[in-house]
CSV table of C-alpha atoms and ligand atoms in Angstrom, one decimal:
chain,number,residue,atom,x,y,z
A,206,UNK,CA,30.5,0.7,-12.5
A,207,UNK,CA,27.7,0.5,-15.3
A,208,UNK,CA,27.1,-3.2,-15.3
A,209,UNK,CA,24.1,-5.0,-16.9
A,210,UNK,CA,23.9,-7.2,-13.8
A,211,UNK,CA,22.6,-4.3,-11.8
A,212,UNK,CA,19.6,-4.3,-14.2
A,213,UNK,CA,18.9,-8.1,-13.8
A,214,UNK,CA,17.1,-10.3,-11.2
A,215,UNK,CA,19.4,-11.4,-8.4
A,216,UNK,CA,19.1,-14.9,-9.6
A,217,UNK,CA,20.3,-14.1,-13.2
A,218,UNK,CA,23.7,-15.5,-14.4
A,219,UNK,CA,25.5,-16.8,-17.4
A,220,UNK,CA,26.2,-20.5,-17.5
A,221,UNK,CA,29.5,-22.1,-18.4
A,222,UNK,CA,28.2,-22.8,-22.0
A,223,UNK,CA,27.3,-19.1,-22.1
A,224,UNK,CA,23.6,-19.4,-21.8
A,225,UNK,CA,21.6,-16.9,-19.9
A,226,UNK,CA,20.1,-18.6,-16.8
A,227,UNK,CA,17.8,-17.7,-14.0
A,228,UNK,CA,18.1,-19.8,-10.9
A,229,UNK,CA,18.8,-23.1,-12.5
A,230,UNK,CA,16.8,-22.6,-15.8
A,231,UNK,CA,18.1,-21.4,-19.1
A,232,UNK,CA,15.9,-19.0,-20.9
A,233,UNK,CA,15.7,-21.5,-24.0
A,234,UNK,CA,14.2,-24.2,-21.9
A,235,UNK,CA,11.6,-21.9,-20.2
A,236,UNK,CA,10.8,-20.5,-23.5
A,237,UNK,CA,10.4,-23.8,-25.1
A,238,UNK,CA,8.2,-25.1,-22.3
A,239,UNK,CA,6.0,-22.1,-21.8
A,240,UNK,CA,6.1,-20.3,-25.2
A,241,UNK,CA,7.0,-16.6,-25.7
A,242,UNK,CA,6.6,-13.9,-25.2
A,243,UNK,CA,7.3,-15.0,-21.6
A,244,UNK,CA,7.5,-13.1,-18.3
A,245,UNK,CA,9.5,-14.3,-15.6
A,246,UNK,CA,9.8,-13.1,-11.8
A,247,UNK,CA,12.5,-14.0,-9.6
A,248,UNK,CA,11.3,-14.5,-5.8
A,249,UNK,CA,14.6,-13.7,-4.4
A,250,UNK,CA,14.6,-10.2,-5.8
A,251,UNK,CA,11.1,-9.5,-4.7
A,252,UNK,CA,11.9,-10.8,-1.1
A,253,UNK,CA,15.3,-8.9,-0.9
A,254,UNK,CA,13.9,-5.6,-2.0
A,255,UNK,CA,11.1,-5.9,0.6
A,256,UNK,CA,13.8,-6.8,3.3
A,257,UNK,CA,16.0,-3.8,2.2
A,258,UNK,CA,12.8,-1.4,2.7
A,259,UNK,CA,12.2,-3.0,6.2
A,260,UNK,CA,15.9,-2.6,7.2
A,261,UNK,CA,15.8,1.0,6.0
A,262,UNK,CA,12.6,1.9,7.8
A,263,UNK,CA,13.8,0.5,11.1
A,264,UNK,CA,17.1,2.1,10.5
A,265,UNK,CA,15.9,5.5,9.8
A,266,UNK,CA,12.3,5.8,11.2
A,267,UNK,CA,11.8,5.9,14.9
A,268,UNK,CA,8.1,5.2,14.8
A,269,UNK,CA,5.8,2.4,13.4
A,270,UNK,CA,5.8,1.8,9.7
A,271,UNK,CA,4.0,-0.4,7.2
A,272,UNK,CA,5.0,-1.1,3.5
A,273,UNK,CA,1.9,-1.3,1.2
A,274,UNK,CA,2.8,-2.6,-2.3
A,275,UNK,CA,1.2,-0.6,-5.1
A,276,UNK,CA,-0.8,-3.5,-6.7
A,277,UNK,CA,-1.1,-1.6,-10.0
A,278,UNK,CA,2.7,-2.2,-10.8
A,279,UNK,CA,1.9,-6.1,-11.1
A,280,UNK,CA,-0.9,-8.2,-9.6
A,281,UNK,CA,-2.3,-11.6,-10.1
A,282,UNK,CA,-4.0,-13.9,-7.7
A,283,UNK,CA,-0.7,-16.2,-7.1
A,284,UNK,CA,1.4,-13.1,-6.9
A,285,UNK,CA,-1.0,-11.6,-4.2
A,286,UNK,CA,-0.5,-14.9,-2.3
A,287,UNK,CA,3.2,-14.3,-2.3
A,288,UNK,CA,2.7,-10.8,-1.2
A,289,UNK,CA,0.5,-11.9,1.5
A,290,UNK,CA,3.3,-14.5,2.7
A,291,UNK,CA,5.8,-11.6,2.9
A,292,UNK,CA,3.5,-9.8,5.4
A,293,UNK,CA,3.3,-6.4,3.7
A,294,UNK,CA,0.0,-4.6,2.6
A,295,UNK,CA,-1.3,-3.4,-0.7
A,296,UNK,CA,-2.5,-0.2,-2.2
A,297,UNK,CA,-5.4,-1.0,-4.6
A,298,UNK,CA,-7.6,0.9,-7.0
A,299,UNK,CA,-10.3,-1.6,-8.1
A,300,UNK,CA,-12.8,-4.1,-6.9
A,301,UNK,CA,-10.7,-6.9,-8.6
A,302,UNK,CA,-7.6,-5.7,-6.8
A,303,UNK,CA,-9.5,-5.8,-3.6
A,304,UNK,CA,-10.9,-9.2,-4.2
A,305,UNK,CA,-7.5,-10.7,-5.1
A,306,UNK,CA,-5.9,-9.2,-2.1
A,307,UNK,CA,-8.5,-10.4,0.3
A,308,UNK,CA,-8.6,-13.9,-1.1
A,309,UNK,CA,-4.9,-14.3,-1.2
A,310,UNK,CA,-4.9,-13.5,2.6
A,311,UNK,CA,-3.6,-10.1,2.8
A,312,UNK,CA,-5.0,-8.4,6.0
A,313,UNK,CA,-7.7,-5.8,5.2
A,314,UNK,CA,-5.9,-3.8,7.9
A,315,UNK,CA,-3.1,-3.2,5.6
A,316,UNK,CA,-5.1,-2.3,2.4
A,317,UNK,CA,-5.9,1.3,1.1
A,318,UNK,CA,-8.3,1.9,-1.6
A,319,UNK,CA,-7.1,4.8,-3.9
A,320,UNK,CA,-8.7,6.2,-7.1
A,321,UNK,CA,-10.0,9.5,-8.4
A,322,UNK,CA,-13.3,8.2,-9.6
A,323,UNK,CA,-14.2,5.2,-7.3
A,324,UNK,CA,-17.4,3.5,-7.9
A,325,UNK,CA,-20.3,3.1,-5.2
A,326,UNK,CA,-19.5,-0.5,-5.5
A,327,UNK,CA,-15.8,-0.1,-5.0
A,328,UNK,CA,-16.5,2.2,-2.0
A,329,UNK,CA,-19.1,-0.3,-0.6
A,330,UNK,CA,-16.8,-3.2,-1.0
A,331,UNK,CA,-14.0,-1.3,0.9
A,332,UNK,CA,-16.4,-0.5,3.8
A,333,UNK,CA,-17.8,-4.1,4.0
A,334,UNK,CA,-14.3,-5.5,4.1
A,335,UNK,CA,-13.1,-3.2,6.9
A,336,UNK,CA,-10.1,-2.1,4.9
A,337,UNK,CA,-7.6,0.2,6.8
A,338,UNK,CA,-8.6,3.2,4.8
A,339,UNK,CA,-10.5,4.6,1.9
A,340,UNK,CA,-8.2,7.4,0.5
A,341,UNK,CA,-10.5,10.2,-0.5
A,342,UNK,CA,-9.4,12.1,-3.5
A,343,UNK,CA,-11.9,14.9,-4.3
A,344,UNK,CA,-15.3,16.2,-3.1
A,345,UNK,CA,-17.3,14.0,-5.2
A,346,UNK,CA,-15.5,11.2,-3.5
A,347,UNK,CA,-16.3,12.4,-0.3
A,348,UNK,CA,-20.0,13.1,-0.9
A,349,UNK,CA,-20.4,9.7,-2.5
A,350,UNK,CA,-18.9,8.2,0.6
A,351,UNK,CA,-21.3,10.2,2.8
A,352,UNK,CA,-24.3,8.8,1.1
A,353,UNK,CA,-23.0,5.2,1.3
A,354,UNK,CA,-22.0,5.2,4.9
A,355,UNK,CA,-25.1,4.7,6.6
A,356,UNK,CA,-23.9,2.5,9.2
A,357,UNK,CA,-23.5,3.6,12.8
A,358,UNK,CA,-19.7,3.7,12.9
A,359,UNK,CA,-17.3,6.0,11.1
A,360,UNK,CA,-15.4,4.9,8.0
A,361,UNK,CA,-11.7,5.1,8.4
A,362,UNK,CA,-10.4,7.5,5.7
A,363,UNK,CA,-7.3,9.2,4.6
A,364,UNK,CA,-7.2,12.5,2.7
A,365,UNK,CA,-5.0,12.7,-0.5
A,366,UNK,CA,-3.4,16.2,-0.8
A,367,UNK,CA,-2.1,17.4,-4.1
A,368,UNK,CA,0.9,19.6,-3.0
A,369,UNK,CA,1.1,21.4,-6.2
A,370,UNK,CA,4.7,20.8,-7.1
A,371,UNK,CA,6.4,19.7,-10.3
A,372,UNK,CA,8.7,16.8,-10.2
A,373,UNK,CA,11.3,15.7,-12.6
A,374,UNK,CA,9.8,12.7,-14.4
A,375,UNK,CA,7.7,12.1,-17.6
A,376,UNK,CA,4.6,14.4,-17.7
A,377,UNK,CA,2.3,11.4,-17.8
A,378,UNK,CA,3.8,10.3,-14.4
A,379,UNK,CA,3.5,13.4,-12.6
A,380,UNK,CA,0.7,13.4,-10.1
A,381,UNK,CA,1.4,16.3,-7.6
A,382,UNK,CA,1.2,19.3,-9.9
A,383,UNK,CA,-1.7,22.0,-9.5
A,384,UNK,CA,-3.4,20.7,-12.8
A,385,UNK,CA,-3.5,16.9,-11.9
A,386,UNK,CA,-6.6,15.0,-11.5
A,387,UNK,CA,-5.6,13.7,-8.2
A,388,UNK,CA,-6.0,14.9,-4.7
A,389,UNK,CA,-7.4,17.9,-3.0
A,390,UNK,CA,-5.3,21.1,-3.9
A,391,UNK,CA,-4.0,23.5,-1.3
A,392,UNK,CA,-3.9,26.9,-3.0
A,393,UNK,CA,-7.6,27.2,-3.5
A,394,UNK,CA,-8.5,26.1,0.0
A,395,UNK,CA,-10.0,22.5,-1.0
A,396,UNK,CA,-7.6,20.5,1.1
A,397,UNK,CA,-8.3,22.8,4.2
A,398,UNK,CA,-12.1,22.6,3.7
A,399,UNK,CA,-12.1,19.1,3.1
A,400,UNK,CA,-10.1,18.3,6.4
A,401,UNK,CA,-12.3,20.4,8.4
A,402,UNK,CA,-15.4,18.8,7.0
A,403,UNK,CA,-14.0,15.2,7.6
A,404,UNK,CA,-13.1,16.1,11.2
A,405,UNK,CA,-16.4,17.5,12.0
A,406,UNK,CA,-18.3,14.6,10.3
A,407,UNK,CA,-19.1,11.7,12.5
A,408,UNK,CA,-19.4,9.4,9.6
A,409,UNK,CA,-15.7,9.7,9.0
A,410,UNK,CA,-12.6,8.7,11.1
A,411,UNK,CA,-9.9,10.7,9.5
A,412,UNK,CA,-6.9,8.7,10.2
A,413,UNK,CA,-4.3,9.9,7.8
A,414,UNK,CA,-2.8,12.2,5.3
A,415,UNK,CA,-1.5,11.1,1.9
A,416,UNK,CA,0.2,12.4,-1.1
A,417,UNK,CA,1.7,10.7,-4.3
A,418,UNK,CA,3.7,13.1,-6.4
A,419,UNK,CA,4.5,10.9,-9.3
A,420,UNK,CA,6.5,7.9,-10.3
A,421,UNK,CA,10.0,7.2,-11.4
A,422,UNK,CA,11.6,9.9,-9.2
A,423,UNK,CA,15.1,10.0,-8.0
A,424,UNK,CA,15.3,13.2,-6.1
A,425,UNK,CA,14.4,12.8,-2.5
A,426,UNK,CA,14.0,16.4,-1.7
A,427,UNK,CA,10.7,16.6,-3.8
A,428,UNK,CA,9.3,14.3,-1.3
A,429,UNK,CA,10.4,16.7,1.7
A,430,UNK,CA,8.7,19.5,0.0
A,431,UNK,CA,5.5,17.6,-0.5
A,432,UNK,CA,5.5,16.2,3.1
A,433,UNK,CA,6.0,19.8,4.4
A,434,UNK,CA,3.3,21.3,2.3
A,435,UNK,CA,0.8,18.6,3.2
A,436,UNK,CA,1.5,18.8,6.9
A,437,UNK,CA,1.3,22.5,6.8
A,438,UNK,CA,-2.3,22.4,5.6
A,439,UNK,CA,-3.1,19.8,8.3
A,440,UNK,CA,-1.6,22.2,11.0
A,441,UNK,CA,-3.6,25.0,9.6
A,442,UNK,CA,-6.8,22.9,9.9
A,443,UNK,CA,-5.8,22.2,13.5
A,444,UNK,CA,-5.1,18.5,12.8
A,445,UNK,CA,-2.2,16.5,13.5
A,446,UNK,CA,-2.4,13.3,11.6
A,447,UNK,CA,-1.4,10.0,13.3
A,448,UNK,CA,-0.8,8.3,10.1
A,449,UNK,CA,1.2,9.8,7.2
A,450,UNK,CA,1.8,8.4,3.8
A,451,UNK,CA,4.0,10.2,1.2
A,452,UNK,CA,3.1,7.6,-1.5
A,453,UNK,CA,5.4,5.6,-3.7
A,454,UNK,CA,7.2,6.6,-6.7
A,455,UNK,CA,11.0,5.9,-6.0
A,456,UNK,CA,12.7,5.2,-9.4
A,457,UNK,CA,14.7,2.4,-10.7
A,458,UNK,CA,17.3,2.5,-13.4
A,459,UNK,CA,16.1,0.9,-16.8
A,460,UNK,CA,19.2,1.2,-18.8
A,461,UNK,CA,22.9,1.5,-18.3
A,462,UNK,CA,22.8,5.4,-18.7
A,463,UNK,CA,20.2,5.6,-15.8
A,464,UNK,CA,22.3,3.5,-13.3
A,465,UNK,CA,24.0,6.7,-12.0
A,466,UNK,CA,20.7,8.3,-11.3
A,467,UNK,CA,20.0,5.6,-8.7
A,468,UNK,CA,21.2,7.0,-5.5
A,469,UNK,CA,19.6,4.3,-3.5
A,470,UNK,CA,16.4,3.7,-1.7
A,471,UNK,CA,17.9,4.7,1.6
A,472,UNK,CA,18.1,8.1,0.5
A,473,UNK,CA,14.2,8.2,-0.1
A,474,UNK,CA,13.5,6.7,3.3
A,475,UNK,CA,16.0,8.6,5.2
A,476,UNK,CA,14.8,12.1,3.7
A,477,UNK,CA,11.1,11.2,4.4
A,478,UNK,CA,12.0,10.1,8.0
A,479,UNK,CA,14.1,13.3,8.6
A,480,UNK,CA,11.3,15.5,7.2
A,481,UNK,CA,8.4,13.8,9.3
A,482,UNK,CA,10.4,14.0,12.5
A,483,UNK,CA,11.1,17.7,11.8
A,484,UNK,CA,7.4,18.2,11.4
A,485,UNK,CA,6.6,16.3,14.6
A,486,UNK,CA,9.5,17.6,16.9
A,487,UNK,CA,7.2,19.8,19.0
A,488,UNK,CA,4.7,16.9,19.7
A,489,UNK,CA,4.8,14.1,22.0
A,490,UNK,CA,4.3,11.4,19.3
A,491,UNK,CA,5.6,10.3,16.0
A,492,UNK,CA,3.0,9.3,13.3
A,493,UNK,CA,2.7,5.8,11.8
A,494,UNK,CA,4.4,6.2,8.4
A,495,UNK,CA,3.0,4.1,5.4
A,496,UNK,CA,5.2,3.7,2.3
A,497,UNK,CA,3.6,2.7,-1.2
A,498,UNK,CA,6.4,1.5,-3.6
A,499,UNK,CA,5.2,-0.5,-6.6
A,500,UNK,CA,8.0,-0.4,-9.1
A,501,UNK,CA,10.9,-0.4,-6.7
A,502,UNK,CA,9.7,-3.7,-5.3
A,503,UNK,CA,9.0,-5.7,-8.6
A,504,UNK,CA,10.6,-3.9,-11.8
A,505,UNK,CA,14.0,-5.4,-11.6
A,506,UNK,CA,12.6,-8.8,-10.5
A,507,UNK,CA,11.0,-9.3,-13.8
A,508,UNK,CA,12.3,-10.0,-17.3
A,509,UNK,CA,10.5,-10.4,-20.6
A,510,UNK,CA,11.5,-12.9,-23.1
A,511,UNK,CA,10.7,-12.7,-26.7
A,512,UNK,CA,11.4,-14.9,-29.7
A,513,UNK,CA,13.0,-13.3,-32.7
A,514,UNK,CA,10.8,-13.8,-35.8
A,515,UNK,CA,13.2,-12.2,-38.4
A,516,UNK,CA,15.5,-9.3,-39.2
A,517,UNK,CA,14.7,-6.8,-41.9
A,518,UNK,CA,17.3,-4.5,-43.6
A,519,UNK,CA,16.1,-1.1,-44.6
A,520,UNK,CA,17.3,1.0,-47.5
A,521,UNK,CA,19.2,3.2,-45.0
A,522,UNK,CA,21.0,0.3,-43.8
A,523,UNK,CA,19.1,0.0,-40.5
A,524,UNK,CA,18.2,-3.5,-39.3
A,525,UNK,CA,15.0,-4.1,-37.8
A,526,UNK,CA,14.7,-7.1,-35.4
A,527,UNK,CA,11.2,-8.3,-35.1
A,528,UNK,CA,10.1,-10.0,-31.9
A,529,UNK,CA,6.9,-11.8,-31.1
A,530,UNK,CA,5.6,-9.1,-28.3
A,531,UNK,CA,5.7,-5.6,-28.2
A,532,UNK,CA,3.2,-2.7,-27.3
A,533,UNK,CA,0.5,-5.3,-26.3
A,534,UNK,CA,2.7,-6.5,-23.4
A,535,UNK,CA,4.8,-3.4,-22.9
A,536,UNK,CA,3.2,0.0,-23.8
A,537,UNK,CA,5.9,2.0,-22.0
A,538,UNK,CA,8.2,2.7,-25.0
A,539,UNK,CA,5.3,4.2,-26.9
A,540,UNK,CA,3.5,5.9,-24.1
A,541,UNK,CA,6.6,7.5,-22.2
A,542,UNK,CA,9.4,6.8,-24.7
A,543,UNK,CA,10.9,4.5,-22.1
A,544,UNK,CA,14.2,3.1,-22.9
A,545,UNK,CA,15.4,-0.3,-22.2
A,546,UNK,CA,18.4,-2.6,-22.6
A,547,UNK,CA,18.3,-6.0,-24.3
A,548,UNK,CA,20.2,-9.2,-24.2
A,549,UNK,CA,20.5,-12.2,-26.4
A,550,UNK,CA,19.7,-15.2,-24.4
A,551,UNK,CA,21.8,-17.5,-26.5
A,552,UNK,CA,24.9,-15.3,-26.2
A,553,UNK,CA,24.3,-12.6,-23.4
A,554,UNK,CA,27.9,-11.9,-23.1
A,555,UNK,CA,28.9,-11.9,-26.8
A,556,UNK,CA,30.6,-8.9,-28.2
A,557,UNK,CA,28.1,-6.5,-30.0
A,558,UNK,CA,28.6,-6.4,-33.7
A,559,UNK,CA,25.4,-5.1,-35.1
A,560,UNK,CA,23.0,-2.3,-34.3
A,561,UNK,CA,19.3,-3.2,-34.2
A,562,UNK,CA,16.1,-1.4,-33.8
A,563,UNK,CA,13.7,-3.8,-32.0
A,564,UNK,CA,10.2,-3.7,-33.3
A,565,UNK,CA,7.0,-5.4,-32.1
A,566,UNK,CA,4.4,-7.7,-33.9
A,567,UNK,CA,1.5,-5.3,-33.6
A,568,UNK,CA,-0.2,-3.3,-36.6
A,569,UNK,CA,1.1,0.0,-35.4
A,570,UNK,CA,4.2,1.9,-36.6
A,571,UNK,CA,4.8,3.1,-33.2
A,572,UNK,CA,5.2,-0.3,-31.8
A,573,UNK,CA,9.1,0.0,-31.4
A,574,UNK,CA,10.4,-1.6,-28.1
A,575,UNK,CA,14.0,-0.3,-28.6
A,576,UNK,CA,15.1,2.4,-31.0
A,577,UNK,CA,18.6,1.0,-31.0
A,578,UNK,CA,20.6,-1.7,-29.3
A,579,UNK,CA,24.0,-3.2,-30.2
A,580,UNK,CA,24.0,-7.0,-30.1
A,581,UNK,CA,26.0,-9.9,-31.1
A,582,UNK,CA,24.9,-11.4,-34.5
A,583,UNK,CA,21.1,-12.2,-34.1
A,584,UNK,CA,19.3,-15.0,-36.0
A,585,UNK,CA,15.5,-15.8,-36.3
A,586,UNK,CA,14.5,-18.2,-33.4
A,587,UNK,CA,16.9,-16.5,-31.0
A,588,UNK,CA,15.5,-15.1,-27.8
A,589,UNK,CA,15.7,-11.6,-26.6
A,590,UNK,CA,15.6,-10.8,-22.9
A,591,UNK,CA,14.4,-7.3,-21.6
A,592,UNK,CA,15.4,-6.6,-18.2
A,593,UNK,CA,13.5,-4.4,-15.7
A,594,UNK,CA,10.1,-5.7,-17.1
A,595,UNK,CA,8.4,-6.3,-13.7
A,596,UNK,CA,6.5,-3.2,-13.3
A,597,UNK,CA,3.8,-1.6,-15.3
A,598,UNK,CA,4.2,-4.0,-18.4
A,599,UNK,CA,1.7,-6.8,-17.8
A,600,UNK,CA,-0.5,-4.6,-15.6
A,601,UNK,CA,-1.0,-2.3,-18.6
A,602,UNK,CA,-1.1,-5.0,-21.2
A,603,UNK,CA,-3.7,-5.2,-23.8
A,604,UNK,CA,-5.3,-7.6,-26.3
A,605,UNK,CA,-4.6,-5.4,-29.3
A,606,UNK,CA,-5.0,-7.4,-32.6
A,607,UNK,CA,-6.5,-10.1,-30.2
A,608,UNK,CA,-3.1,-11.3,-29.1
A,609,UNK,CA,-3.3,-13.2,-26.0
A,610,UNK,CA,-1.5,-11.6,-23.0
A,611,UNK,CA,1.8,-13.7,-22.2
A,612,UNK,CA,2.3,-16.3,-19.6
A,613,UNK,CA,4.0,-15.3,-16.4
A,614,UNK,CA,6.2,-17.5,-14.2
A,615,UNK,CA,7.5,-17.3,-10.6
A,616,UNK,CA,10.9,-18.8,-9.9
A,617,UNK,CA,11.6,-19.7,-6.2
A,618,UNK,CA,13.8,-22.2,-4.6
A,619,UNK,CA,14.7,-23.6,-8.0
A,620,UNK,CA,11.1,-24.3,-8.7
A,621,UNK,CA,8.8,-22.7,-11.5
A,622,UNK,CA,5.2,-21.9,-10.9
A,623,UNK,CA,2.8,-20.2,-13.1
A,624,UNK,CA,1.5,-16.7,-11.9
A,625,UNK,CA,-0.6,-16.4,-15.2
A,626,UNK,CA,-1.2,-18.6,-17.9
A,627,UNK,CA,-1.0,-17.6,-21.4
A,628,UNK,CA,-4.4,-16.0,-22.0
A,629,UNK,CA,-6.9,-18.1,-24.0
A,630,UNK,CA,-9.1,-15.3,-25.4
A,631,UNK,CA,-11.7,-17.6,-26.7
A,632,UNK,CA,-12.4,-19.1,-23.3
A,633,UNK,CA,-12.2,-15.8,-21.5
A,634,UNK,CA,-14.4,-13.7,-23.9
A,635,UNK,CA,-17.0,-16.0,-25.4
A,636,UNK,CA,-17.4,-19.3,-23.4
B,714,LIG,N1,0.7,5.3,-4.7
B,714,LIG,C1,-0.2,5.7,-5.7
B,714,LIG,C2,-1.3,6.4,-5.1
B,714,LIG,C3,0.2,5.7,-7.0
B,714,LIG,O1,-0.8,6.0,-7.8
B,714,LIG,C4,1.2,4.9,-7.4
B,714,LIG,C5,1.5,4.6,-8.9
B,714,LIG,C6,2.0,4.4,-6.5
B,714,LIG,C7,1.8,4.5,-5.2
B,714,LIG,C8,3.2,3.5,-6.9
B,714,LIG,O2,4.2,4.1,-7.7
B,714,LIG,P1,5.7,3.5,-8.0
B,714,LIG,O3,6.4,3.2,-6.7
B,714,LIG,O4,5.3,2.2,-8.7
B,714,LIG,O5,6.3,4.4,-8.9
B,714,LIG,N2,2.6,3.4,-15.7
B,714,LIG,C9,3.7,4.3,-15.2
B,714,LIG,C10,3.6,4.5,-13.7
B,714,LIG,C11,2.4,4.8,-13.3
B,714,LIG,C12,2.3,5.0,-11.8
B,714,LIG,C13,0.8,5.0,-11.3
B,714,LIG,N3,0.8,5.2,-9.8
B,714,LIG,C14,5.0,3.6,-15.8
B,714,LIG,O6,5.0,2.7,-16.4
B,714,LIG,O7,6.1,4.3,-15.4
């Protein structure tokens, strides 16, 4: 059944007086105390998602496995501490992500560094910190690391293969097609040459093979295609990787029409597991499997809360509902035409009576958060809740118009803690 609750955090509900609540807090009280726009993460949802991933892995994969959260979906220092407590690793792409992860207590043995253009300082930081693997993306990356690794031991690396397949997602989210900037391509021999070079160069310890074909994907078969292709090139290069990572990218529904697309995370893990077992059936071992989900762990755990400033009627009868955030904290509708649902915090179960277009506060005509949404009557001062706001909103947020980035809360065991204070631009930029 298409139900708004399947888009909401596990701790969300509606109180007896009809208020939207999360854990034991009404949105109104949180918005009053912490201001808006406000992002709220529900610990239970994050913890449960990780447990579901773990259960699926132990059910379907016979070998060892590790979950490494893709920090780019959302990261902050307190959030990294929660990730550390949950015992999973992280995939990182910058020095600050590395710093936050290490300081928060995430084991370096569960950290991988990605990136198509890593700096010397990022590579050096990764070497000094003894992370599990640097994921080599192209020959420039490989050459840079060759020059940097002057020490007497081999740097542990993975190789990222571009399997040259198209996946069904927004073009900006595809990363495994032949013209992508990511990974060593197979058809022109780059992948094979790189593997041979890495195997013969004592400066490297080639531990694993990696691919990431894109994001917001619902078809498990594209993963088997990618895994078959990357392992075929490894075999051709006389190499049987002991670590295999098919990336992340499993999708989540954002609005009611997408709920049917969601065939469940177990289909993803089952298919990956089956494919790897097929590939290794003639060998005496099964590789260590690494999964790198970002969105699937945090997207539904987060909601965004905005205050309605006013409602403008257009000559064509449309009603524009203006909120106090927009493309500065959520660029996804402008960048990918991403669609969302919205709920009125003061009357979440109310009968929809009016169709609104929800526009942001930024000086840009493309700053539209929802093209259309049917809601009960809304008044200035009401609060609008956007579900599935936990991934790639804040991590891609900007300071356009010098608007500070929102405050971010974490709700666990009926307690609120702050993951990020509302930004103070004066302090962070000039003082
Ligand atoms: N591994 C690698 C190497 C990645 O580049 C990514 C995401 C992931 C794992 C995690 O993918 P996820 O499980 O979160 O889909 N801004 C876009 C998504 C960009 C994803 C970038 N890479 C969006 O808002 O849809």
